[in-house]
PDB file of C-alpha atoms and ligand atoms in Angstrom:
ATOM      1  CA  MET A 229     148.353-126.988 -83.083  1.00 48.00           C
ATOM      2  CA  ASN A 230     147.121-129.385 -81.228  1.00 67.00           C
ATOM      3  CA  ILE A 231     148.087-129.157 -77.397  1.00 75.00           C
ATOM      4  CA  SER A 232     148.554-132.233 -75.932  1.00 83.00           C
ATOM      5  CA  ASP A 233     146.512-132.848 -72.690  1.00 82.00           C
ATOM      6  CA  LYS A 234     149.555-133.377 -70.869  1.00 88.00           C
ATOM      7  CA  SER A 235     150.919-130.114 -71.812  1.00 91.00           C
ATOM      8  CA  LEU A 236     147.852-128.791 -70.995  1.00 92.00           C
ATOM      9  CA  LYS A 237     148.003-130.081 -67.464  1.00 92.00           C
ATOM     10  CA  TYR A 238     151.647-129.165 -67.312  1.00 94.00           C
ATOM     11  CA  LEU A 239     150.230-125.464 -68.074  1.00 95.00           C
ATOM     12  CA  ILE A 240     147.914-125.467 -65.839  1.00 96.00           C
ATOM     13  CA  ILE A 241     149.969-126.413 -62.835  1.00 96.00           C
ATOM     14  CA  THR A 242     152.158-123.623 -62.835  1.00 96.00           C
ATOM     15  CA  ILE A 243     149.501-121.439 -63.380  1.00 96.00           C
ATOM     16  CA  SER A 244     148.068-122.455 -60.426  1.00 96.00           C
ATOM     17  CA  ILE A 245     151.589-122.867 -58.379  1.00 96.00           C
ATOM     18  CA  VAL A 246     153.104-119.307 -60.434  1.00 95.00           C
ATOM     19  CA  ILE A 247     150.009-117.182 -59.567  1.00 95.00           C
ATOM     20  CA  PRO A 248     149.723-117.083 -55.679  1.00 93.00           C
ATOM     21  CA  VAL A 249     154.346-116.712 -55.942  1.00 93.00           C
ATOM     22  CA  VAL A 250     153.829-113.452 -57.338  1.00 92.00           C
ATOM     23  CA  VAL A 251     151.239-112.811 -55.204  1.00 88.00           C
ATOM     24  CA  THR A 252     152.811-113.647 -51.784  1.00 89.00           C
ATOM     25  CA  ALA A 253     156.148-111.921 -53.308  1.00 91.00           C
ATOM     26  CA  LEU A 254     154.074-108.755 -53.706  1.00 85.00           C
ATOM     27  CA  ARG A 255     153.112-107.714 -50.005  1.00 80.00           C
ATOM     28  CA  TYR A 256     157.015-108.706 -49.848  1.00 86.00           C
ATOM     29  CA  LEU A 257     158.189-105.811 -52.580  1.00 85.00           C
ATOM     30  CA  PRO A 258     159.042-102.123 -52.070  1.00 82.00           C
ATOM     31  CA  SER A 259     155.615-100.212 -53.738  1.00 79.00           C
ATOM     32  CA  PRO A 260     157.142 -98.220 -55.813  1.00 81.00           C
ATOM     33  CA  GLU A 261     156.872 -94.141 -55.701  1.00 82.00           C
ATOM     34  CA  LEU A 262     153.673 -92.104 -57.230  1.00 80.00           C
ATOM     35  CA  SER A 263     152.346 -89.261 -57.952  1.00 82.00           C
ATOM     36  CA  ALA A 264     148.970 -88.078 -56.034  1.00 80.00           C
ATOM     37  CA  GLU A 265     147.590 -88.620 -60.019  1.00 83.00           C
ATOM     38  CA  ALA A 266     149.054 -92.289 -59.574  1.00 83.00           C
ATOM     39  CA  THR A 267     147.599 -93.566 -56.489  1.00 81.00           C
ATOM     40  CA  ALA A 268     144.419 -92.115 -56.301  1.00 81.00           C
ATOM     41  CA  GLN A 269     143.733 -94.150 -60.126  1.00 85.00           C
ATOM     42  CA  ILE A 270     145.854 -96.732 -58.397  1.00 85.00           C
ATOM     43  CA  ARG A 271     143.557 -96.509 -54.997  1.00 83.00           C
ATOM     44  CA  GLY A 272     140.500 -96.655 -57.880  1.00 87.00           C
ATOM     45  CA  LEU A 273     141.794-100.002 -58.540  1.00 91.00           C
ATOM     46  CA  SER A 274     139.986-102.286 -55.063  1.00 91.00           C
ATOM     47  CA  LYS A 275     136.542-101.339 -55.913  1.00 93.00           C
ATOM     48  CA  LEU A 276     136.781-102.242 -59.746  1.00 96.00           C
ATOM     49  CA  ASN A 277     138.111-105.517 -58.396  1.00 96.00           C
ATOM     50  CA  ALA A 278     134.846-105.813 -55.966  1.00 97.00           C
ATOM     51  CA  ILE A 279     133.279-105.316 -59.565  1.00 98.00           C
ATOM     52  CA  ILE A 280     134.473-107.784 -61.210  1.00 98.00           C
ATOM     53  CA  ASN A 281     133.801-110.363 -58.299  1.00 98.00           C
ATOM     54  CA  GLY A 282     130.837-109.161 -58.115  1.00 98.00           C
ATOM     55  CA  THR A 283     130.275-109.448 -61.835  1.00 98.00           C
ATOM     56  CA  THR A 284     131.388-112.502 -61.963  1.00 98.00           C
ATOM     57  CA  PHE A 285     129.068-114.008 -59.793  1.00 98.00           C
ATOM     58  CA  PHE A 286     126.484-113.007 -60.953  1.00 98.00           C
ATOM     59  CA  ILE A 287     127.886-114.284 -64.762  1.00 98.00           C
ATOM     60  CA  LEU A 288     128.130-117.915 -62.734  1.00 98.00           C
ATOM     61  CA  ILE A 289     124.633-117.950 -61.913  1.00 98.00           C
ATOM     62  CA  GLY A 290     123.637-117.158 -65.374  1.00 98.00           C
ATOM     63  CA  ALA A 291     126.118-120.084 -66.271  1.00 98.00           C
ATOM     64  CA  TRP A 292     124.478-122.303 -64.128  1.00 98.00           C
ATOM     65  CA  PHE A 293     121.316-121.443 -65.290  1.00 98.00           C
ATOM     66  CA  ALA A 294     122.114-121.571 -69.052  1.00 98.00           C
ATOM     67  CA  ILE A 295     123.081-125.951 -67.981  1.00 98.00           C
ATOM     68  CA  LYS A 296     119.925-126.602 -66.405  1.00 98.00           C
ATOM     69  CA  ASN A 297     117.731-125.320 -69.616  1.00 98.00           C
ATOM     70  CA  LYS A 298     120.487-127.562 -71.571  1.00 98.00           C
ATOM     71  CA  ASN A 299     121.721-123.876 -73.582  1.00 98.00           C
ATOM     72  CA  ILE A 300     125.179-125.799 -74.090  1.00 98.00           C
ATOM     73  CA  GLY A 301     126.095-122.465 -76.364  1.00 98.00           C
ATOM     74  CA  LEU A 302     124.940-120.352 -73.759  1.00 98.00           C
ATOM     75  CA  HIS A 303     127.130-122.055 -71.422  1.00 98.00           C
ATOM     76  CA  LYS A 304     130.873-121.653 -72.394  1.00 98.00           C
ATOM     77  CA  LYS A 305     129.768-118.435 -73.169  1.00 98.00           C
ATOM     78  CA  LEU A 306     128.762-117.317 -70.382  1.00 98.00           C
ATOM     79  CA  THR A 307     131.700-119.322 -68.653  1.00 98.00           C
ATOM     80  CA  THR A 308     134.720-118.233 -70.568  1.00 98.00           C
ATOM     81  CA  VAL A 309     133.592-114.386 -69.877  1.00 98.00           C
ATOM     82  CA  ALA A 310     134.236-115.146 -66.171  1.00 98.00           C
ATOM     83  CA  MET A 311     137.278-116.825 -66.982  1.00 98.00           C
ATOM     84  CA  VAL A 312     138.829-113.535 -69.130  1.00 98.00           C
ATOM     85  CA  LEU A 313     137.063-111.759 -65.598  1.00 98.00           C
ATOM     86  CA  SER A 314     139.305-113.684 -63.761  1.00 97.00           C
ATOM     87  CA  VAL A 315     142.272-112.664 -66.016  1.00 97.00           C
ATOM     88  CA  LEU A 316     141.208-109.131 -65.876  1.00 97.00           C
ATOM     89  CA  PHE A 317     140.513-109.561 -62.222  1.00 96.00           C
ATOM     90  CA  LEU A 318     143.779-110.830 -61.073  1.00 95.00           C
ATOM     91  CA  LEU A 319     146.012-108.338 -63.336  1.00 95.00           C
ATOM     92  CA  SER A 320     143.795-105.880 -61.401  1.00 94.00           C
ATOM     93  CA  TYR A 321     144.440-107.220 -58.175  1.00 92.00           C
ATOM     94  CA  ILE A 322     148.699-107.091 -59.414  1.00 92.00           C
ATOM     95  CA  VAL A 323     149.336-103.770 -60.069  1.00 91.00           C
ATOM     96  CA  TYR A 324     146.594-102.765 -57.336  1.00 90.00           C
ATOM     97  CA  HIS A 325     148.562-104.742 -53.966  1.00 86.00           C
ATOM     98  CA  PHE A 326     151.892-103.869 -55.962  1.00 87.00           C
ATOM     99  CA  CYS A 327     151.068-100.269 -55.411  1.00 86.00           C
ATOM    100  CA  VAL A 328     149.291-100.435 -52.029  1.00 82.00           C
ATOM    101  CA  PRO A 329     150.334-101.898 -49.090  1.00 77.00           C
ATOM    102  CA  HIS A 330     147.028-104.074 -47.511  1.00 78.00           C
ATOM    103  CA  ILE A 331     144.683-102.041 -45.820  1.00 84.00           C
ATOM    104  CA  GLU A 332     144.380-103.004 -41.894  1.00 88.00           C
ATOM    105  CA  TYR A 333     140.492-103.655 -40.898  1.00 90.00           C
ATOM    106  CA  CYS A 334     138.831-101.320 -39.199  1.00 90.00           C
ATOM    107  CA  ASN A 335     135.603-102.293 -37.474  1.00 85.00           C
ATOM    108  CA  GLU A 336     134.610-104.416 -34.886  1.00 88.00           C
ATOM    109  CA  TYR A 337     132.678-108.014 -36.293  1.00 91.00           C
ATOM    110  CA  LYS A 338     137.587-108.905 -36.412  1.00 93.00           C
ATOM    111  CA  THR A 339     137.077-112.475 -36.536  1.00 95.00           C
ATOM    112  CA  LEU A 340     134.147-112.953 -38.552  1.00 96.00           C
ATOM    113  CA  TYR A 341     136.314-110.590 -41.058  1.00 96.00           C
ATOM    114  CA  LEU A 342     139.765-112.509 -40.611  1.00 96.00           C
ATOM    115  CA  PHE A 343     137.624-115.820 -41.222  1.00 97.00           C
ATOM    116  CA  ILE A 344     136.005-114.499 -44.163  1.00 97.00           C
ATOM    117  CA  LEU A 345     139.109-113.108 -45.585  1.00 95.00           C
ATOM    118  CA  ILE A 346     141.321-116.542 -44.760  1.00 96.00           C
ATOM    119  CA  SER A 347     139.293-118.679 -46.389  1.00 98.00           C
ATOM    120  CA  HIS A 348     138.777-115.686 -49.869  1.00 97.00           C
ATOM    121  CA  ILE A 349     142.608-116.306 -50.100  1.00 94.00           C
ATOM    122  CA  ALA A 350     142.854-120.392 -49.676  1.00 96.00           C
ATOM    123  CA  LEU A 351     139.941-121.063 -51.737  1.00 97.00           C
ATOM    124  CA  SER A 352     141.638-118.241 -54.733  1.00 96.00           C
ATOM    125  CA  ALA A 353     143.904-120.746 -54.465  1.00 95.00           C
ATOM    126  CA  VAL A 354     142.514-123.664 -55.118  1.00 97.00           C
ATOM    127  CA  ILE A 355     139.824-122.046 -57.407  1.00 97.00           C
ATOM    128  CA  VAL A 356     142.639-121.621 -60.373  1.00 97.00           C
ATOM    129  CA  PRO A 357     143.480-125.207 -60.689  1.00 97.00           C
ATOM    130  CA  LEU A 358     140.085-125.555 -60.959  1.00 98.00           C
ATOM    131  CA  ALA A 359     138.314-123.477 -63.160  1.00 98.00           C
ATOM    132  CA  LEU A 360     140.928-124.720 -65.545  1.00 97.00           C
ATOM    133  CA  TYR A 361     141.012-128.162 -65.733  1.00 97.00           C
ATOM    134  CA  THR A 362     136.614-127.691 -65.687  1.00 98.00           C
ATOM    135  CA  TYR A 363     136.910-125.428 -68.748  1.00 97.00           C
ATOM    136  CA  LEU A 364     139.425-127.662 -70.132  1.00 96.00           C
ATOM    137  CA  ARG A 365     136.918-130.809 -69.371  1.00 96.00           C
ATOM    138  CA  GLY A 366     133.764-128.739 -70.404  1.00 97.00           C
ATOM    139  CA  SER A 367     135.414-127.160 -74.097  1.00 96.00           C
ATOM    140  CA  LYS A 368     136.430-131.392 -74.782  1.00 94.00           C
ATOM    141  CA  MET A 369     133.419-132.093 -74.257  1.00 95.00           C
ATOM    142  CA  GLU A 370     134.530-134.572 -71.550  1.00 96.00           C
ATOM    143  CA  VAL A 371     130.853-134.535 -70.584  1.00 97.00           C
ATOM    144  CA  GLU A 372     131.520-136.505 -66.957  1.00 97.00           C
ATOM    145  CA  ARG A 373     134.631-135.175 -65.997  1.00 97.00           C
ATOM    146  CA  HIS A 374     133.614-131.905 -66.448  1.00 98.00           C
ATOM    147  CA  ARG A 375     129.855-132.549 -64.648  1.00 98.00           C
ATOM    148  CA  LYS A 376     131.627-133.911 -61.564  1.00 98.00           C
ATOM    149  CA  LEU A 377     134.574-131.420 -61.095  1.00 98.00           C
ATOM    150  CA  ALA A 378     132.277-128.388 -62.118  1.00 98.00           C
ATOM    151  CA  LYS A 379     129.832-129.698 -58.844  1.00 98.00           C
ATOM    152  CA  ILE A 380     132.746-128.307 -57.145  1.00 98.00           C
ATOM    153  CA  THR A 381     134.287-125.378 -58.958  1.00 98.00           C
ATOM    154  CA  TRP A 382     131.326-124.026 -59.667  1.00 98.00           C
ATOM    155  CA  PRO A 383     130.013-123.002 -55.761  1.00 98.00           C
ATOM    156  CA  LEU A 384     133.671-122.566 -55.068  1.00 98.00           C
ATOM    157  CA  TRP A 385     134.095-120.387 -57.288  1.00 98.00           C
ATOM    158  CA  LEU A 386     130.698-118.344 -56.069  1.00 98.00           C
ATOM    159  CA  TYR A 387     132.060-118.471 -52.698  1.00 98.00           C
ATOM    160  CA  VAL A 388     135.536-116.279 -53.565  1.00 98.00           C
ATOM    161  CA  THR A 389     134.260-113.931 -55.893  1.00 98.00           C
ATOM    162  CA  ALA A 390     131.351-113.158 -53.511  1.00 98.00           C
ATOM    163  CA  THR A 391     133.311-112.942 -50.249  1.00 98.00           C
ATOM    164  CA  GLY A 392     135.937-110.430 -52.423  1.00 96.00           C
ATOM    165  CA  VAL A 393     133.100-108.303 -52.112  1.00 97.00           C
ATOM    166  CA  ILE A 394     132.206-108.541 -48.893  1.00 97.00           C
ATOM    167  CA  VAL A 395     135.999-108.343 -47.541  1.00 95.00           C
ATOM    168  CA  TYR A 396     135.878-104.661 -49.914  1.00 94.00           C
ATOM    169  CA  LEU A 397     132.639-103.391 -47.755  1.00 95.00           C
ATOM    170  CA  MET A 398     134.106-104.529 -44.977  1.00 94.00           C
ATOM    171  CA  LEU A 399     137.022-102.854 -45.393  1.00 91.00           C
ATOM    172  CA  ASP A 400     134.737 -99.194 -46.010  1.00 83.00           C
ATOM    173  CA  GLY A 401     135.616 -96.628 -44.192  1.00 83.00           C
ATOM    174  CA  CYS A 402     139.131 -97.754 -43.244  1.00 88.00           C
ATOM    175  CA  PRO A 403     141.936 -95.164 -43.665  1.00 84.00           C
ATOM    176  CA  PRO A 404     144.439 -96.311 -46.578  1.00 74.00           C
ATOM    177  CA  PRO A 405     147.430 -97.119 -45.971  1.00 69.00           C
ATOM    178  CA  GLN A 406     149.755 -93.872 -47.041  1.00 64.00           C
ATOM    179  CA  LEU A 407     151.645 -93.985 -50.073  1.00 58.00           C
TER     180      LEU A 407
HETATM  181  C1  HEM B 635     135.449-123.111 -65.660  1.00 67.55           C
HETATM  182  C2  HEM B 635     134.199-123.367 -66.725  1.00 67.55           C
HETATM  183  C3  HEM B 635     132.761-123.858 -66.629  1.00 67.55           C
HETATM  184  C4  HEM B 635     132.252-124.062 -65.466  1.00 67.55           C
HETATM  185  C5  HEM B 635     132.216-123.719 -63.607  1.00 67.55           C
HETATM  186  C6  HEM B 635     131.198-124.765 -65.389  1.00 67.55           C
HETATM  187  C7  HEM B 635     130.233-124.567 -65.465  1.00 67.55           C
HETATM  188  C8  HEM B 635     129.524-126.199 -65.708  1.00 67.55           C
HETATM  189  C9  HEM B 635     127.775-127.077 -64.278  1.00 67.55           C
HETATM  190  C10 HEM B 635     127.430-126.546 -62.724  1.00 67.55           C
HETATM  191  C11 HEM B 635     127.151-127.790 -64.618  1.00 67.55           C
HETATM  192  C12 HEM B 635     126.471-128.100 -64.163  1.00 67.55           C
HETATM  193  C13 HEM B 635     126.693-129.851 -63.485  1.00 67.55           C
HETATM  194  C14 HEM B 635     125.531-130.752 -62.594  1.00 67.55           C
HETATM  195  O1  HEM B 635     124.972-130.206 -61.701  1.00 67.55           O
HETATM  196  O2  HEM B 635     124.924-131.606 -63.731  1.00 67.55           O
HETATM  197  C15 HEM B 635     127.428-128.157 -66.119  1.00 67.55           C
HETATM  198  C16 HEM B 635     127.583-128.597 -67.612  1.00 67.55           C
HETATM  199  C17 HEM B 635     128.273-128.747 -67.866  1.00 67.55           C
HETATM  200  N1  HEM B 635     128.875-127.617 -69.282  1.00 67.55           N
HETATM  201 FE1  HEM B 635     129.562-126.453 -67.955  1.00 67.55          FE
HETATM  202  N2  HEM B 635     131.449-125.392 -67.039  1.00 67.55           N
HETATM  203  C18 HEM B 635     132.526-124.724 -67.443  1.00 67.55           C
HETATM  204  C19 HEM B 635     132.695-124.636 -68.474  1.00 67.55           C
HETATM  205  C20 HEM B 635     132.260-125.604 -69.444  1.00 67.55           C
HETATM  206  C21 HEM B 635     132.365-124.995 -71.095  1.00 67.55           C
HETATM  207  C22 HEM B 635     133.638-124.303 -71.564  1.00 67.55           C
HETATM  208  C23 HEM B 635     131.246-126.074 -71.818  1.00 67.55           C
HETATM  209  C24 HEM B 635     131.967-126.148 -72.703  1.00 67.55           C
HETATM  210  C25 HEM B 635     130.798-125.989 -73.981  1.00 67.55           C
HETATM  211  C26 HEM B 635     131.136-126.549 -71.195  1.00 67.55           C
HETATM  212  C27 HEM B 635     129.817-127.358 -71.389  1.00 67.55           C
HETATM  213  C28 HEM B 635     128.997-128.005 -69.891  1.00 67.55           C
HETATM  214  C29 HEM B 635     128.130-130.180 -70.639  1.00 67.55           C
HETATM  215  C30 HEM B 635     128.165-130.188 -71.988  1.00 67.55           C
HETATM  216  C31 HEM B 635     127.471-129.529 -69.204  1.00 67.55           C
HETATM  217  C32 HEM B 635     126.403-131.106 -69.064  1.00 67.55           C
HETATM  218  C33 HEM B 635     124.966-130.782 -69.050  1.00 67.55           C
HETATM  219  C34 HEM B 635     124.923-132.144 -68.992  1.00 67.55           C
HETATM  220  O3  HEM B 635     123.838-132.439 -68.040  1.00 67.55           O
HETATM  221  O4  HEM B 635     123.625-132.048 -70.184  1.00 67.55           O
HETATM  222  N3  HEM B 635     131.406-126.345 -70.155  1.00 67.55           N
HETATM  223  N4  HEM B 635     128.921-127.524 -66.127  1.00 67.55           N
END
């Protein structure tokens, strides 16, 4: 089946609207009642999310080196892994935040923390359409359009993944909310 560019464009726009709406809605939905075992497992997801973010960061660095060495095949494989990891991250993030209310920051440097957190959240929403369009243009070998987009997508995506890990580390030691 050959999906038209227009349909893909609508699909990307829909995905880019639905994800932030779902993520924002999570804040207002009541958390489900869970057993102690399930609660411990769900809390472990925040570490998994940080590991996925960190791994995606290094995979994106690898994809950049691959394309600088003109290895398009490896570049494609690595960016595909980065896309798959981002989908896994999103699923894990949704499950985690559906079950666990957000943790209050409890250490020094609150202003720095808020700057990193807010820029991370804002750019996470922006990166969804950017990564999807960049991937689409790359897959279709529309090289010039892909390169133009990739020059914005790649550094922003790196920032989002790196700050995801930094936010996790900065919350270290802060008491988890009671479920
Ligand atoms: C969202 C995923 C992707 C990202 C973030 C990404 C990122 C990049 C970056 C940073 C460049 C170098 C731009 C420059 O400085 O000139 C590039 C070039 C390129 N990418 Fe991707 N890429 C992605 C997916 C893909 C895919 C799926 C393909 C398919 C094969 C692909 C094929 C290429 C090609 C052919 C070039 C140009 C190489 C050249 O200049 O000769 N990319 N990409």
